[in-house]
Amino acid sequence: MKASDEEQKPKEESQPVMESAAVQPTNYEQEDDQPEQDGILEKLKGDRIGETMYSERFVLTTILKLPQLKTSLADDEDFEKDLCSLWDMTIEKDVVLFLLKHDVVELFVGLSENSQDYRLMEILFGIIGNMCCVDETHKCLYENKSLLMSLCAFLESSDTLVLVQLMRIITSLLDRSDDEQYCWFKLFREIEGMTDKLGFILSSTTNKELIEHTVEAVHAMVNRFTEAEVDYAQLNEFYSIFAKPSLIEGLMEGFKQVYPETAAENKFEEEYLTSKDLKTIQKFLEIHENLIINANEAYTNYVEKIVYCMWRVLVPLSGESSLLPLSKMHVRIFVSINSIYSAIVYHFHAETFLALVKIYTLLSKEQEAIQKNATNQESSTADDKEETEDCEFDIQTALGEILETLYFTAEPIDLSTIENTWKASCFSEPIVERLCSAIRGTMAGDPLLERTCNLLMEGARNVWSKKDRS
């Protein structure tokens, strides 16, 4: 059975569950002795965990060995394999319920607190992380505040793999818990220095996996606490805890580690952004979107850095391989960028502006191609038509967000600035005319609309007239 994003198998020696972990049939010398075989099989079934084929005896034996472990797991390869098998088994709900029945979360946390064996801690936290896909584990941690506090104390761990599993636990708790049953904010706000610890992890690690998992954990906190739990009266408390320089700086540094600068101007090292890249970028930007809109003053000293991050996102997205086919993640990225730019008004960045124009031209062409194709295929099935309509809707939504962002970036500029910007581009007069027409349609009613569009066109025409004379 394949583990999901939340259900994880151990990385080292990732093997099928060991034979000793499963209930095994017995070989019989007298195969025709059916009644005797049936009786033995019934006894074996009594050792099964729920509806699985996993052995209660194996699980209990493995758990009981843990407190007796006197050496590092590196010195006991067989026991490490048994623990990895137990980790594999926790993708089954019946196994998780069996473990909870024997208070293993308390046992695992207590053993980790008294251990210096990072591999052991990684496996134990990995098991707890898988267990967090079951609501009963949420209840266990929610009702035992000291246990959750002990877990979060490991945010100060220096081991990357331990921290990755801890972030999985936090993310699963917040993403998968019932909104009405659990109010995690009242517990997490009591964890001293949590925001600073998360910021330190993001700013100090060079491990891409840890950065991605930490961003997911922070994203889960921001989403959960602001959308599902925290009422209006508590929002100030939330932002006083989370909208801190340590976290904002950590997010910026973490982003630069995942997407570093390159020698080639205006290019990423990657030829295209994968869906995993898009997911990380989406969550990164949504965190900033929430914080910058609701705690704008916290970003006073970080405007240049957040603009830089958005530019680094838009550069690869202005390439067809990273932009098309357009997905929901693309759209959400453009929504966040628009929201952020609307919050930092009066800030122009030429490279960002030109990347947005390029994205606009690519999406406009894609929209035209889809519409033309739909017109030519009159015999399309209902499913095909629905898929085409969904795609058109996503493109139209993305175009709306991009046009608004272009407007917010262009609104404060002067003529010489826009002239220099167009001079650095290869856009033709028809493209700029079409762009301005689209902005007029999107921003209709804005008092500065005509001034801004006229400025964009005047700057472009001045550049073209100079090129013609030369």
PDB file of N, CA and C in Angstrom, residues 48 311 378 434:
ATOM      1  N   ARG A  48      -4.180 -11.513  14.964  1.00  0.00           N
ATOM      2  CA  ARG A  48      -4.231 -10.412  13.999  1.00  0.00           C
ATOM      3  C   ARG A  48      -4.670  -9.116  14.671  1.00  0.00           C
ATOM      4  N   TRP A 311       9.500  38.121  -7.841  1.00  0.00           N
ATOM      5  CA  TRP A 311      10.185  38.161  -9.133  1.00  0.00           C
ATOM      6  C   TRP A 311      10.789  36.801  -9.460  1.00  0.00           C
ATOM      7  N   GLU A 378     -17.332  20.393 -32.511  1.00  0.00           N
ATOM      8  CA  GLU A 378     -18.747  20.446 -32.151  1.00  0.00           C
ATOM      9  C   GLU A 378     -19.246  19.132 -31.565  1.00  0.00           C
ATOM     10  N   ARG A 434      -3.113  45.909 -26.647  1.00  0.00           N
ATOM     11  CA  ARG A 434      -4.031  44.883 -26.170  1.00  0.00           C
ATOM     12  C   ARG A 434      -3.997  44.784 -24.650  1.00  0.00           C
TER      13      ARG A 434
END
